[in-house]
Coordinates of C-alpha atoms and ligand atoms in Angstrom, one line a residue:
M849 CA 0.0 0.0 0.0
N850 CA 1.3 3.5 -0.9
N851 CA 0.1 6.7 0.7
S852 CA 1.2 9.2 -1.9
N853 CA -1.7 11.3 -3.1
K854 CA -0.7 12.0 -6.7
Q855 CA -2.8 13.7 -9.4
I856 CA -4.7 11.1 -11.5
K857 CA -3.8 11.7 -15.2
N858 CA -4.3 8.3 -16.8
I859 CA -7.0 5.7 -16.3
C860 CA -7.3 2.4 -18.1
C861 CA -10.1 -0.1 -18.1
I862 CA -9.6 -3.8 -18.9
G863 CA -12.8 -4.9 -20.7
A864 CA -14.5 -2.9 -23.4
G865 CA -18.0 -4.4 -23.0
Y866 CA -21.4 -3.1 -22.0
V867 CA -20.0 -1.7 -18.7
G868 CA -16.4 -0.8 -19.6
G869 CA -17.2 1.1 -22.9
P870 CA -20.1 3.3 -21.7
T871 CA -18.6 3.9 -18.1
M872 CA -15.2 5.0 -19.5
S873 CA -16.8 7.1 -22.2
V874 CA -18.7 9.1 -19.5
I875 CA -15.6 9.4 -17.3
A876 CA -13.7 10.8 -20.3
D877 CA -16.5 13.2 -21.1
Q878 CA -16.8 14.4 -17.5
C879 CA -13.0 14.6 -16.8
P880 CA -11.4 16.2 -19.9
N881 CA -8.1 16.4 -18.1
I882 CA -7.8 12.7 -17.6
N883 CA -6.8 10.3 -20.4
V884 CA -9.0 7.2 -20.5
Y885 CA -7.8 4.0 -22.2
V886 CA -10.3 1.2 -22.8
L887 CA -8.6 -2.1 -23.4
D888 CA -9.8 -5.5 -24.6
V889 CA -8.3 -8.7 -25.9
N890 CA -11.0 -8.8 -28.5
D891 CA -9.5 -7.1 -31.5
S892 CA -12.8 -6.9 -33.5
K893 CA -14.5 -5.3 -30.6
I894 CA -11.8 -2.6 -30.3
K895 CA -12.0 -2.1 -34.1
A896 CA -15.8 -1.5 -33.7
W897 CA -15.2 1.0 -30.9
N898 CA -12.8 2.8 -33.3
D899 CA -15.2 2.6 -36.3
P900 CA -15.6 5.9 -38.2
D901 CA -19.3 5.0 -38.5
F902 CA -20.7 5.6 -35.0
S903 CA -23.7 3.4 -35.7
K904 CA -21.3 0.4 -35.6
L905 CA -20.1 0.8 -32.0
P906 CA -20.3 -2.7 -30.4
V907 CA -22.7 -1.6 -27.8
Y908 CA -26.0 0.1 -28.6
E909 CA -27.1 2.6 -25.9
P910 CA -29.1 5.7 -26.5
G911 CA -26.7 8.7 -26.3
L912 CA -23.5 6.6 -26.3
D913 CA -22.5 7.4 -29.9
E914 CA -22.7 11.2 -29.1
V915 CA -20.4 10.9 -26.1
V916 CA -17.9 8.7 -28.0
K917 CA -18.0 11.1 -30.9
K918 CA -17.1 14.0 -28.6
R919 CA -14.2 12.4 -26.8
R920 CA -12.7 9.6 -29.0
N921 CA -9.0 10.2 -29.8
I922 CA -9.1 13.3 -27.6
N923 CA -9.0 11.8 -24.2
L924 CA -10.8 8.6 -24.9
F925 CA -8.9 5.7 -26.6
F926 CA -9.8 2.1 -27.4
S927 CA -6.9 -0.3 -27.7
T928 CA -5.7 -3.8 -27.5
D929 CA -2.3 -2.7 -26.2
I930 CA -2.9 -3.8 -22.7
E931 CA 0.7 -3.9 -21.6
K932 CA 1.4 -0.3 -22.6
Y933 CA -1.7 1.3 -21.0
I934 CA -1.5 -0.7 -17.8
G935 CA 2.0 0.6 -17.6
I936 CA 1.0 4.3 -17.6
A937 CA -2.2 4.0 -15.7
D938 CA -2.7 5.6 -12.2
I939 CA -6.0 3.7 -11.9
V940 CA -6.8 0.3 -13.5
F941 CA -10.5 -0.6 -13.6
I942 CA -11.3 -4.3 -14.1
S943 CA -14.5 -4.6 -16.0
V944 CA -14.4 -8.0 -17.5
N945 CA -17.1 -10.7 -17.7
T946 CA -17.8 -12.8 -14.6
P947 CA -20.2 -15.5 -15.9
T948 CA -21.5 -18.5 -14.0
K949 CA -19.0 -21.4 -13.9
T950 CA -19.9 -24.1 -16.3
K951 CA -17.7 -26.8 -14.9
G952 CA -15.7 -27.8 -11.9
V953 CA -16.4 -26.8 -8.3
G954 CA -19.5 -24.6 -8.0
A955 CA -20.5 -25.2 -11.7
G956 CA -23.9 -23.7 -12.4
Q957 CA -23.8 -21.3 -9.5
A958 CA -20.4 -19.8 -8.6
S959 CA -18.9 -17.0 -10.7
D960 CA -16.1 -17.9 -13.0
L961 CA -13.3 -15.6 -11.9
K962 CA -10.7 -16.7 -14.5
W963 CA -10.9 -13.5 -16.4
V964 CA -10.6 -11.4 -13.2
E965 CA -7.6 -13.4 -12.1
A966 CA -6.0 -13.0 -15.6
C967 CA -6.5 -9.2 -15.2
A968 CA -4.9 -9.2 -11.8
R969 CA -1.9 -11.1 -13.2
Q970 CA -1.7 -8.7 -16.1
V971 CA -1.7 -5.7 -13.8
A972 CA 0.8 -7.3 -11.5
K973 CA 3.1 -7.8 -14.5
F974 CA 2.8 -4.6 -16.4
A975 CA 2.0 -1.9 -13.7
K976 CA 4.7 0.6 -12.9
G977 CA 4.9 2.7 -9.7
H978 CA 1.8 3.0 -7.6
T979 CA -1.5 1.7 -9.1
I980 CA -5.0 1.8 -7.8
V981 CA -6.9 -1.3 -9.0
V982 CA -10.6 -1.0 -9.0
E983 CA -13.1 -3.9 -9.2
K984 CA -15.8 -2.7 -11.5
S985 CA -17.0 -6.1 -12.4
T986 CA -19.6 -7.7 -10.1
L987 CA -17.8 -10.1 -7.9
P988 CA -18.4 -12.5 -5.1
V989 CA -17.8 -11.0 -1.7
R990 CA -14.1 -11.3 -0.7
T991 CA -12.7 -11.4 -4.3
A992 CA -10.6 -8.3 -3.4
E993 CA -8.6 -10.6 -1.2
V994 CA -7.6 -12.8 -4.2
I995 CA -6.7 -9.8 -6.3
Q996 CA -4.7 -8.4 -3.4
K997 CA -2.7 -11.6 -2.9
I998 CA -1.7 -11.7 -6.6
L999 CA -0.6 -8.1 -6.5
E1000 CA 1.3 -8.6 -3.3
V1001 CA 3.6 -11.1 -5.0
A1002 CA 4.5 -8.4 -7.6
E1003 CA 5.0 -5.9 -4.8
L1004 CA 7.4 -8.2 -2.9
S1005 CA 9.3 -9.1 -6.1
S1006 CA 9.8 -5.5 -7.3
E1007 CA 12.7 -4.8 -5.0
R1008 CA 14.6 -2.2 -7.0
E1009 CA 13.6 1.4 -6.0
D1010 CA 13.3 2.5 -9.7
D1011 CA 11.1 -0.6 -10.4
K1012 CA 9.0 -0.5 -7.2
K1013 CA 5.4 -1.5 -7.7
T1014 CA 2.7 -0.8 -5.1
F1015 CA -1.1 -1.3 -5.2
D1016 CA -4.3 -0.5 -3.6
V1017 CA -7.5 -2.4 -4.3
L1018 CA -10.9 -0.8 -4.3
S1019 CA -14.4 -2.1 -5.0
N1020 CA -16.5 0.3 -7.1
P1021 CA -19.4 -1.8 -8.4
E1022 CA -21.5 -0.5 -11.3
F1023 CA -25.2 -0.1 -11.0
L1024 CA -26.1 1.1 -14.6
S1025 CA -29.0 -0.6 -16.4
E1026 CA -28.7 -1.3 -20.1
G1027 CA -30.8 0.9 -22.3
T1028 CA -30.4 3.8 -19.9
A1029 CA -26.7 3.5 -19.2
I1030 CA -25.6 7.0 -20.2
N1031 CA -28.3 8.6 -18.0
D1032 CA -27.5 6.2 -15.2
L1033 CA -23.9 7.0 -15.4
E1034 CA -24.4 10.8 -15.7
N1035 CA -27.0 10.9 -12.9
P1036 CA -26.3 7.9 -10.6
D1037 CA -28.5 7.3 -7.5
R1038 CA -25.2 6.7 -5.7
V1039 CA -21.6 5.8 -6.3
L1040 CA -20.2 3.1 -4.0
I1041 CA -16.6 2.8 -3.1
G1042 CA -15.3 0.2 -0.8
G1043 CA -11.7 0.0 0.4
V1044 CA -9.1 0.3 3.1
S1045 CA -6.8 3.1 2.0
K1046 CA -8.5 6.4 2.6
I1047 CA -6.1 8.1 0.1
A1048 CA -7.0 5.6 -2.7
I1049 CA -10.7 6.0 -1.9
D1050 CA -10.4 9.8 -2.1
S1051 CA -8.5 9.6 -5.4
L1052 CA -11.3 7.6 -7.0
S1053 CA -14.0 9.7 -5.3
N1054 CA -12.4 12.9 -6.7
I1055 CA -12.9 11.6 -10.2
Y1056 CA -16.6 11.1 -9.6
K1057 CA -16.9 14.4 -7.8
N1058 CA -16.4 16.1 -11.2
W1059 CA -20.1 15.4 -11.8
V1060 CA -21.6 13.5 -8.9
S1061 CA -22.4 15.4 -5.7
E1062 CA -20.5 14.4 -2.6
E1063 CA -23.5 13.1 -0.6
K1064 CA -24.1 10.5 -3.3
I1065 CA -20.6 9.0 -3.0
L1066 CA -20.9 6.3 -0.4
K1067 CA -17.7 5.0 1.2
T1068 CA -17.8 1.6 2.9
N1069 CA -15.6 -1.3 3.8
I1070 CA -14.6 -3.4 0.8
W1071 CA -16.7 -6.5 1.7
S1072 CA -19.9 -4.4 2.2
S1073 CA -19.3 -2.8 -1.2
E1074 CA -18.8 -6.2 -3.0
L1075 CA -21.9 -7.7 -1.2
A1076 CA -24.1 -4.6 -1.8
K1077 CA -23.9 -5.0 -5.5
L1078 CA -25.0 -8.7 -5.4
T1079 CA -27.7 -7.8 -2.9
A1080 CA -29.0 -4.9 -5.0
N1081 CA -29.4 -7.1 -8.1
A1082 CA -31.0 -9.9 -5.9
F1083 CA -33.6 -7.4 -4.5
L1084 CA -34.4 -6.0 -7.9
A1085 CA -34.9 -9.5 -9.5
Q1086 CA -36.9 -10.6 -6.5
R1087 CA -39.4 -7.9 -7.1
I1088 CA -39.9 -9.0 -10.7
S1089 CA -40.3 -12.7 -9.7
S1090 CA -42.7 -11.6 -7.0
I1091 CA -44.9 -9.7 -9.5
N1092 CA -44.6 -12.4 -12.2
S1093 CA -45.8 -15.0 -9.7
I1094 CA -48.8 -12.8 -8.8
S1095 CA -49.5 -12.4 -12.6
A1096 CA -50.3 -16.1 -12.8
L1097 CA -52.7 -15.8 -9.9
C1098 CA -54.3 -12.7 -11.5
E1099 CA -55.0 -14.7 -14.7
T1100 CA -56.8 -17.4 -12.8
T1101 CA -58.8 -15.2 -10.4
G1102 CA -60.0 -12.3 -12.6
A1103 CA -57.6 -9.8 -11.2
D1104 CA -55.3 -7.6 -13.4
V1105 CA -51.6 -7.5 -12.5
R1106 CA -51.3 -3.9 -13.7
E1107 CA -54.0 -2.8 -11.3
V1108 CA -52.4 -4.8 -8.5
S1109 CA -48.9 -3.3 -9.2
R1110 CA -50.3 0.2 -9.1
A1111 CA -52.2 -0.4 -5.9
I1112 CA -49.2 -1.8 -4.1
G1113 CA -46.7 0.5 -5.7
L1114 CA -48.5 3.6 -4.3
D1115 CA -47.5 2.4 -0.8
N1116 CA -44.3 4.4 -0.3
R1117 CA -42.7 1.6 1.6
I1118 CA -43.1 -0.7 -1.5
G1119 CA -42.6 2.0 -4.2
S1120 CA -43.7 1.8 -7.8
K1121 CA -40.6 0.8 -9.7
F1122 CA -39.7 -2.7 -10.9
L1123 CA -43.2 -4.0 -10.5
E1124 CA -44.0 -4.6 -14.2
S1125 CA -44.9 -8.1 -15.0
G1126 CA -43.2 -9.3 -18.2
P1127 CA -41.9 -12.5 -19.8
G1128 CA -39.4 -13.1 -17.0
F1129 CA -36.2 -11.1 -16.3
G1130 CA -33.3 -11.5 -18.6
G1131 CA -30.0 -9.7 -18.9
S1132 CA -26.5 -10.9 -18.3
C1133 CA -26.5 -10.3 -14.5
F1134 CA -29.6 -11.0 -12.5
K1135 CA -29.5 -14.7 -12.9
K1136 CA -25.8 -15.1 -12.6
D1137 CA -25.6 -12.8 -9.6
I1138 CA -28.4 -14.5 -7.7
L1139 CA -26.9 -17.9 -8.4
N1140 CA -23.6 -16.6 -7.1
L1141 CA -25.3 -15.3 -4.0
V1142 CA -26.9 -18.8 -3.6
Y1143 CA -23.4 -20.4 -3.9
L1144 CA -21.9 -18.0 -1.4
C1145 CA -24.7 -18.8 1.1
K1146 CA -24.2 -22.5 0.7
Y1147 CA -20.4 -22.1 1.0
Y1148 CA -20.9 -20.3 4.3
G1149 CA -23.4 -23.0 5.5
L1150 CA -26.5 -20.9 5.2
E1151 CA -28.7 -23.4 3.4
E1152 CA -32.0 -21.7 4.2
V1153 CA -30.8 -18.3 2.9
A1154 CA -29.5 -20.0 -0.3
N1155 CA -33.0 -21.6 -0.8
F1156 CA -34.7 -18.3 -0.3
W1157 CA -32.8 -16.6 -3.1
E1158 CA -32.7 -19.6 -5.4
G1159 CA -36.5 -19.3 -5.5
V1160 CA -36.2 -16.0 -7.4
V1161 CA -34.5 -17.8 -10.2
L1162 CA -36.7 -20.8 -10.1
I1163 CA -39.9 -18.7 -10.4
N1164 CA -38.3 -16.9 -13.4
N1165 CA -37.6 -20.1 -15.2
W1166 CA -41.1 -21.4 -14.5
H1167 CA -42.7 -18.1 -15.7
Q1168 CA -40.9 -18.3 -19.1
K1169 CA -42.0 -21.9 -19.6
R1170 CA -45.5 -20.9 -18.5
I1171 CA -45.7 -18.4 -21.4
S1172 CA -44.6 -20.8 -24.1
K1173 CA -46.9 -23.5 -22.8
L1174 CA -49.9 -21.2 -22.9
V1175 CA -49.2 -20.2 -26.5
V1176 CA -49.3 -23.9 -27.4
K1177 CA -52.5 -24.4 -25.4
K1178 CA -54.3 -21.4 -27.0
L1179 CA -53.3 -22.6 -30.5
F1180 CA -55.2 -25.8 -30.0
G1181 CA -52.3 -27.8 -28.5
T1182 CA -50.1 -27.8 -31.6
L1183 CA -47.8 -25.3 -33.3
S1184 CA -46.7 -27.7 -36.1
G1185 CA -46.3 -25.7 -39.3
K1186 CA -47.9 -22.6 -37.8
K1187 CA -46.3 -19.2 -38.3
I1188 CA -45.8 -17.0 -35.3
A1189 CA -44.7 -13.4 -35.5
I1190 CA -42.2 -12.6 -32.8
F1191 CA -41.8 -9.0 -31.7
G1192 CA -38.5 -8.3 -29.9
F1193 CA -35.6 -10.5 -29.1
S1194 CA -33.4 -8.3 -26.8
F1195 CA -33.9 -8.7 -23.0
K1196 CA -35.4 -5.3 -22.7
A1197 CA -36.0 -2.3 -25.0
N1198 CA -33.2 0.1 -26.1
T1199 CA -30.4 -2.4 -26.1
N1200 CA -29.0 -4.9 -28.6
D1201 CA -28.1 -7.2 -25.7
T1202 CA -29.8 -10.6 -25.8
R1203 CA -28.0 -12.3 -22.9
E1204 CA -30.4 -14.4 -20.9
S1205 CA -33.3 -12.8 -22.8
A1206 CA -36.6 -14.5 -22.1
A1207 CA -37.1 -14.6 -25.9
I1208 CA -34.4 -17.2 -26.2
Q1209 CA -36.1 -19.9 -24.0
I1210 CA -39.6 -19.0 -25.3
C1211 CA -38.6 -19.1 -29.0
R1212 CA -36.7 -22.4 -28.5
D1213 CA -39.8 -23.9 -26.9
L1214 CA -42.0 -22.7 -29.8
I1215 CA -39.6 -24.1 -32.4
D1216 CA -39.4 -27.4 -30.5
E1217 CA -43.2 -27.5 -30.9
G1218 CA -42.8 -27.2 -34.7
A1219 CA -43.6 -23.5 -35.1
Y1220 CA -42.2 -21.3 -37.9
L1221 CA -41.1 -18.1 -36.3
T1222 CA -40.6 -14.8 -38.0
I1223 CA -38.5 -12.7 -35.6
H1224 CA -38.3 -8.9 -35.7
D1225 CA -36.0 -6.8 -33.5
P1226 CA -34.9 -3.3 -34.4
K1227 CA -31.4 -3.6 -32.9
V1228 CA -30.4 -7.3 -32.5
D1229 CA -28.3 -8.8 -35.3
P1230 CA -29.9 -12.0 -36.7
K1231 CA -26.4 -13.6 -36.4
Q1232 CA -26.8 -13.2 -32.6
I1233 CA -30.2 -14.7 -32.7
A1234 CA -28.8 -17.7 -34.5
L1235 CA -26.1 -18.1 -31.8
D1236 CA -28.6 -17.8 -29.0
L1237 CA -31.1 -20.2 -30.5
G1238 CA -28.4 -22.6 -31.6
I1239 CA -30.2 -22.9 -35.0
S1240 CA -29.4 -21.1 -38.2
P1241 CA -32.2 -19.0 -39.9
L1242 CA -33.6 -21.1 -42.6
T1243 CA -34.9 -20.5 -46.1
Q1244 CA -36.0 -24.0 -45.4
C1245 CA -38.8 -22.6 -43.4
K1246 CA -40.3 -21.3 -46.6
E1247 CA -39.7 -24.6 -48.4
N1248 CA -41.4 -26.5 -45.6
K1249 CA -44.3 -24.1 -45.6
D1250 CA -44.7 -24.4 -49.4
K1251 CA -44.9 -28.1 -49.0
N1252 CA -47.6 -27.6 -46.5
D1253 CA -46.1 -30.5 -44.6
L1254 CA -47.4 -30.6 -41.0
N1255 CA -44.6 -32.9 -39.7
I1256 CA -41.9 -30.3 -40.3
N1257 CA -39.4 -29.2 -37.8
G1258 CA -39.8 -25.8 -36.3
C1259 CA -37.6 -23.1 -37.7
W1260 CA -37.1 -19.3 -37.8
T1261 CA -36.4 -16.4 -40.1
F1262 CA -35.6 -12.8 -39.5
S1263 CA -37.4 -9.8 -40.8
E1264 CA -36.2 -6.2 -40.8
S1265 CA -39.8 -5.0 -41.1
T1266 CA -42.5 -5.2 -38.5
D1267 CA -44.9 -6.3 -41.3
I1268 CA -44.7 -10.0 -40.4
F1269 CA -48.4 -10.8 -40.1
E1270 CA -49.0 -12.5 -43.4
E1271 CA -50.5 -16.0 -42.7
A1272 CA -49.5 -15.8 -39.0
H1273 CA -51.6 -17.7 -36.5
A1274 CA -50.3 -15.5 -33.7
A1275 CA -48.1 -12.6 -32.7
L1276 CA -46.0 -12.7 -29.5
M1277 CA -44.7 -9.4 -28.0
L1278 CA -41.5 -10.2 -26.1
T1279 CA -39.6 -6.8 -25.9
E1280 CA -41.3 -3.5 -25.2
W1281 CA -39.8 -1.6 -28.1
A1282 CA -41.7 1.7 -28.5
E1283 CA -42.4 1.2 -32.2
Y1284 CA -44.5 -1.8 -31.4
K1285 CA -47.1 0.5 -29.8
N1286 CA -47.9 1.9 -33.3
I1287 CA -48.9 -1.4 -35.0
D1288 CA -52.1 -1.2 -37.0
W1289 CA -53.9 -4.2 -35.6
E1290 CA -56.8 -3.9 -38.0
L1291 CA -54.5 -4.2 -40.9
A1292 CA -52.6 -7.0 -39.2
A1293 CA -55.8 -8.9 -38.6
K1294 CA -56.6 -8.9 -42.3
K1295 CA -53.3 -10.7 -43.0
M1296 CA -53.5 -13.2 -40.1
I1297 CA -55.1 -16.7 -40.1
S1298 CA -58.3 -16.8 -38.0
P1299 CA -58.8 -17.4 -35.2
A1300 CA -55.6 -15.4 -34.6
W1301 CA -54.0 -14.7 -31.2
I1302 CA -52.0 -11.8 -29.9
F1303 CA -49.9 -12.7 -26.9
D1304 CA -48.6 -9.7 -25.1
S1305 CA -46.1 -10.4 -22.4
R1306 CA -45.1 -6.8 -22.1
S1307 CA -48.4 -5.0 -21.7
I1308 CA -47.5 -2.9 -24.7
V1309 CA -50.6 -3.3 -26.9
N1310 CA -53.8 -1.3 -26.4
P1311 CA -56.4 -4.0 -25.6
E1312 CA -59.1 -1.9 -27.1
N1313 CA -57.4 -1.9 -30.5
I1314 CA -57.0 -5.7 -30.5
R1315 CA -60.6 -6.1 -29.7
K1316 CA -61.7 -3.7 -32.4
A1317 CA -59.6 -5.8 -34.9
K1318 CA -61.4 -8.9 -33.7
L1319 CA -58.2 -10.6 -32.6
N1320 CA -57.9 -12.8 -29.5
L1321 CA -55.8 -11.3 -26.8
W1322 CA -53.8 -12.8 -23.9
R1323 CA -52.0 -10.3 -21.8
V1324 CA -49.7 -11.2 -18.9
G1325 CA -51.6 -11.1 -15.6
D1326 CA -54.9 -10.2 -17.2
G1327 CA -57.7 -12.3 -15.7
S1328 CA -60.5 -10.3 -17.2
Ligands
NAD1196 P1 -19.0 -7.9 -21.5 O1 -18.9 -9.3 -21.8 O2 -19.8 -7.0 -22.3 O3 -17.5 -7.3 -21.6 C1 -16.4 -7.8 -20.9 C2 -15.2 -7.7 -21.9 O4 -14.0 -8.0 -21.2 C3 -15.2 -8.5 -23.1 O5 -15.2 -7.7 -24.3 C4 -13.9 -9.4 -23.0 O6 -13.3 -9.6 -24.3 C5 -13.1 -8.5 -22.1 N1 -12.0 -9.3 -21.4 C6 -12.1 -10.4 -20.7 N2 -11.0 -10.8 -20.2 C7 -10.1 -9.9 -20.6 C8 -8.7 -9.7 -20.4 N3 -7.9 -10.5 -19.6 N4 -8.1 -8.6 -20.9 C9 -8.8 -7.7 -21.7 N5 -10.1 -7.9 -22.0 C10 -10.7 -8.9 -21.4 O7 -19.4 -7.8 -19.9 P2 -20.2 -6.6 -19.3 O8 -21.6 -6.7 -19.5 O9 -19.5 -5.3 -19.6 O10 -20.0 -6.9 -17.7 C11 -18.7 -6.8 -17.1 C12 -18.9 -6.9 -15.6 O11 -19.7 -5.8 -15.2 C13 -19.6 -8.2 -15.1 O12 -19.0 -8.5 -13.9 C14 -21.0 -7.8 -14.9 O13 -21.6 -8.6 -13.9 C15 -20.9 -6.3 -14.4 N6 -22.0 -5.5 -14.7 C16 -22.7 -5.5 -15.9 C17 -23.7 -4.7 -16.2 C18 -24.5 -4.7 -17.5 O14 -25.5 -4.0 -17.6 N7 -24.0 -5.4 -18.5 C19 -24.1 -3.7 -15.2 C20 -23.4 -3.7 -14.0 C21 -22.3 -4.6 -13.8
UGA1197 C1 -29.8 -4.6 -13.9 C2 -29.9 -3.6 -12.8 O1 -31.1 -2.9 -12.9 C3 -28.7 -2.7 -12.7 O2 -28.8 -1.8 -11.6 C4 -27.5 -3.5 -12.6 O3 -26.3 -2.7 -12.7 C5 -27.4 -4.5 -13.8 O4 -28.6 -5.3 -13.8 C6 -26.2 -5.4 -13.8 O5 -25.6 -5.6 -12.7 O6 -26.0 -6.0 -14.8 P1 -30.2 -4.5 -16.5 O7 -30.1 -6.0 -16.4 O8 -29.4 -3.9 -17.5 O9 -29.8 -3.9 -15.1 O10 -31.7 -4.1 -16.8 P2 -33.0 -4.0 -15.9 O11 -33.7 -2.8 -16.2 O12 -32.7 -4.3 -14.5 O13 -33.9 -5.2 -16.5 C7 -33.6 -6.6 -16.2 C8 -34.7 -7.5 -16.7 O14 -35.8 -7.3 -15.9 C9 -35.2 -7.1 -18.1 O15 -35.4 -8.3 -18.8 C10 -36.4 -6.3 -17.9 O16 -37.3 -6.4 -19.0 C11 -37.0 -7.0 -16.7 N1 -37.9 -6.2 -15.9 C12 -37.4 -5.0 -15.3 C13 -39.2 -6.6 -15.7 O17 -39.6 -7.6 -16.2 N2 -40.0 -5.8 -15.0 C14 -39.6 -4.6 -14.4 O18 -40.5 -4.0 -13.7 C15 -38.3 -4.3 -14.5

């Protein structure tokens, strides 16, 4: 640990993904006197961040292109030269992926920390002088200890005065949501910094103070900071599972989940946010972070606590399956050879991210039932959909349809237009993109095969318009 309070001039961030890219762009924008280097091992991602066409940035976020346009190659740089920029950085943010382990101890629940460990080793090797290492990735509580141990080895082996390396480790989790990342970063509810060294904490806090008021900068011990991030995501996801579980009860009792949400949300103690019933939460983090919490609880012998939180994920899985099952049921128990128009594939609106999107499981289930899906999404690349579904888009869908063979395998195609109603038996709204609010349902009804169904898992259609168009409607949590 080093106590010198030097001016921060250079920052680098390892990981140019959904968090690293936007977060560093906003820091560069708010701190014109600091050079910000965003680094990644993925060459094509870095090329995309440097693309002269700002619509090709690898992350789609409203407002991000404007910020990058303003600062890129002025004090914001994207590079694969990890060694060079760690070497000049006063602060290194670690913002790499921390997915669930797929094999070995803790498989299916624990976080895979191999990328974080690799970063710690890179920093240990290439850093010069004093470096503040900041955990930006979401990590299991006590990960800082691991990073610290790796860095300590480098501290001890850098004996020569001119080659002396010292480190401080801080936790500074990110709370941005995709789709609103720029606004969340520019106007955060709070910035959380956990650490031991007051000087290191103040150095990082001074960066945020350029645009965040001091009372919103929360300083805690490092373990509280790490655990607060997992807890925040668990609480948010728990609200969604709670309301989705009630949506099923609404459907069988004649209640309306929107009315129930509003009625409970007006209670100040409950609050109105995160009470929208949908197709089940997606996104890269809720599931993996809760599973990680479950693993930690089990590790520390807290079986009941683990079971409590695991329930949030189990209800989410059940809810997604519930939706695909009811589509099959309403379409007379078979989807074989039936065309279904799918509206939205990203896990929420205003992002091109599909990680853990409810659309993946639901579309797979429908394809398994033999359906022919035509998928529209304004931002998701069809190549990504193919990867997520594990099935290539087929022209064969058309061939099968022409043959009118009812024993065909399910398949999918992509459409850039929302006009995908021709001969569809149903339309399924999976992402709440604003443009889906303007669909002309009377026109759609003329193209669909009767009796046609609209399945709205996002409460995005106006039920009145569906009724006027004489289409059947299922809305999540609508028991009327
Ligand atoms: P991401 O997959 O979009 O980006 C991670 C990037 O790190 C990838 O581009 C990968 O190539 C790069 N990388 C991995 N190892 C590397 C190494 N050794 N050197 C250089 N580059 C390396 O992930 P993300 O969505 O940005 O998430 C990053 C972390 O932030 C995760 O821990 C996540 O839980 C957390 N988080 C994510 C969000 C979100 O909305 N996506 C919000 C808050 C926190
Ligand atoms: C979430 C948290 O909101 C962020 O604070 C956190 O930083 C981030 O995870 C992370 O750690 O990765 P994000 O996953 O980007 O952000 O998006 P959310 O807005 O939280 O939505 C997650 C999922 O829940 C989406 O599928 C969304 O459609 C769904 N959702 C959200 C609902 O079904 N109902 C709601 O009322 C709110």
